[in-house]
Coordinates of C-alpha atoms in Angstrom, one line a residue:
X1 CA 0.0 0.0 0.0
X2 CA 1.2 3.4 -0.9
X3 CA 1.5 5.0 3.1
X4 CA 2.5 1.3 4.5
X5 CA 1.4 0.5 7.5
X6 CA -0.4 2.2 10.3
X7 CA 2.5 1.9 13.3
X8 CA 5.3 3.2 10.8
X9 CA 3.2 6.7 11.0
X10 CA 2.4 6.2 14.8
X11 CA 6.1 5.0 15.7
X12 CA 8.0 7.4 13.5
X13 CA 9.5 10.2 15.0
X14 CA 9.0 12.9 12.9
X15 CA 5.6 11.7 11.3
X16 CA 2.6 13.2 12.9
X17 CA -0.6 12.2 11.6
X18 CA -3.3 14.9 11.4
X19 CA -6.4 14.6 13.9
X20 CA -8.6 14.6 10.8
X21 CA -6.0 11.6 9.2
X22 CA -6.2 9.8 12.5
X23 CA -10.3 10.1 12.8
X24 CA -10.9 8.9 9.2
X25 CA -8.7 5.8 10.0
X26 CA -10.4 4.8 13.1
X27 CA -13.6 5.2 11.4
X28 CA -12.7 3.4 8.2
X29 CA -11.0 0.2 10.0
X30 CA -14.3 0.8 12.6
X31 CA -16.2 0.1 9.5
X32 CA -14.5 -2.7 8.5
X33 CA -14.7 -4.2 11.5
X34 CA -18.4 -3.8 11.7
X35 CA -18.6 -5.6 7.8
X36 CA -16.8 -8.6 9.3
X37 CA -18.9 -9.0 12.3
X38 CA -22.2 -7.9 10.8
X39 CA -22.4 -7.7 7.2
X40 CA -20.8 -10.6 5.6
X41 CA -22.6 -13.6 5.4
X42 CA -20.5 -15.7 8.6
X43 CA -19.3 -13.2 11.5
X44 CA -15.3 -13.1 10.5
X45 CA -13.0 -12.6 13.8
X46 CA -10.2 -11.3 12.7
X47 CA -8.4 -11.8 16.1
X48 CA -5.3 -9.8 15.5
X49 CA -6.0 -6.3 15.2
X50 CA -2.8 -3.9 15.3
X51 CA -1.2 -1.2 13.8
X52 CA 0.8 -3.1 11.5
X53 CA -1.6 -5.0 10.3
X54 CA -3.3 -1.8 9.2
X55 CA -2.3 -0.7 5.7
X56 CA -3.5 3.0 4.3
X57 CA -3.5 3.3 0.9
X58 CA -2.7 6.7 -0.7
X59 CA -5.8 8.4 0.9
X60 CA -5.3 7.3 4.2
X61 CA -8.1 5.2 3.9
X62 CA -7.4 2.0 5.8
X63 CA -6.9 -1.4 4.7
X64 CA -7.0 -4.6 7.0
X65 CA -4.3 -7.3 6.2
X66 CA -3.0 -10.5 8.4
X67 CA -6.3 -12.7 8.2
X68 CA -3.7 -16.1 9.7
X69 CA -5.7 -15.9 13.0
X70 CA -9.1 -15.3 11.9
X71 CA -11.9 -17.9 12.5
X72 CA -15.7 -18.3 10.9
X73 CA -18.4 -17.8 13.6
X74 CA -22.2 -18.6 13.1
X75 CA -24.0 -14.9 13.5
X76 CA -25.6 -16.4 16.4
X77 CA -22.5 -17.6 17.7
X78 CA -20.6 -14.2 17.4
X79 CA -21.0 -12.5 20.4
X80 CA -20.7 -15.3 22.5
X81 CA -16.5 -15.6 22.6
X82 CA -14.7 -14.5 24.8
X83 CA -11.5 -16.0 24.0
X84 CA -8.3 -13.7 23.4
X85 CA -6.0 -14.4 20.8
X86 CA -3.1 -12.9 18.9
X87 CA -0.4 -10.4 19.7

């Protein structure tokens, strides 16, 4: 992706993301969380969710990559683990 990943810009010394920048990435990767969960047709738990497994394209807009721990749930299933995983 064009700006890499999200901790290069949060870890980098000199690279200060605007507060504008920084609210459209939480609400594009809050959307995309909410199409995993909600909108596709299994409830997709992505289990890893990081910085650098957040890529922003040349707009900023964010991308969500590393799907190795991700597991299918049921819908109905979904809200019932409680199970932490990842890094």
């Amino acid at each position: 992706m064009d700006n890499g990943s999200l901790d290069l810009h949060l870890l980098k010394e000199n690279s200060l993301l605007a507060w504008d920048t920084r609210y459209k990435i939480a609400l594009g990767l809050s959307s995309v969380v909410m199409y995993l969960h909600e909108e596709w047709e299994q409830c997709v738990l992505h289990r890893d969710i990081k910085s650098s497994n957040v890529m922003l394209d040349s707009n900023f807009n964010p991308k969500l990559g590393d799907f190795g721990l991700a597991k299918l749930v049921e819908h109905e299933k979904c809200s019932k683990t409680t199970v932490l995983a990842g890094t």
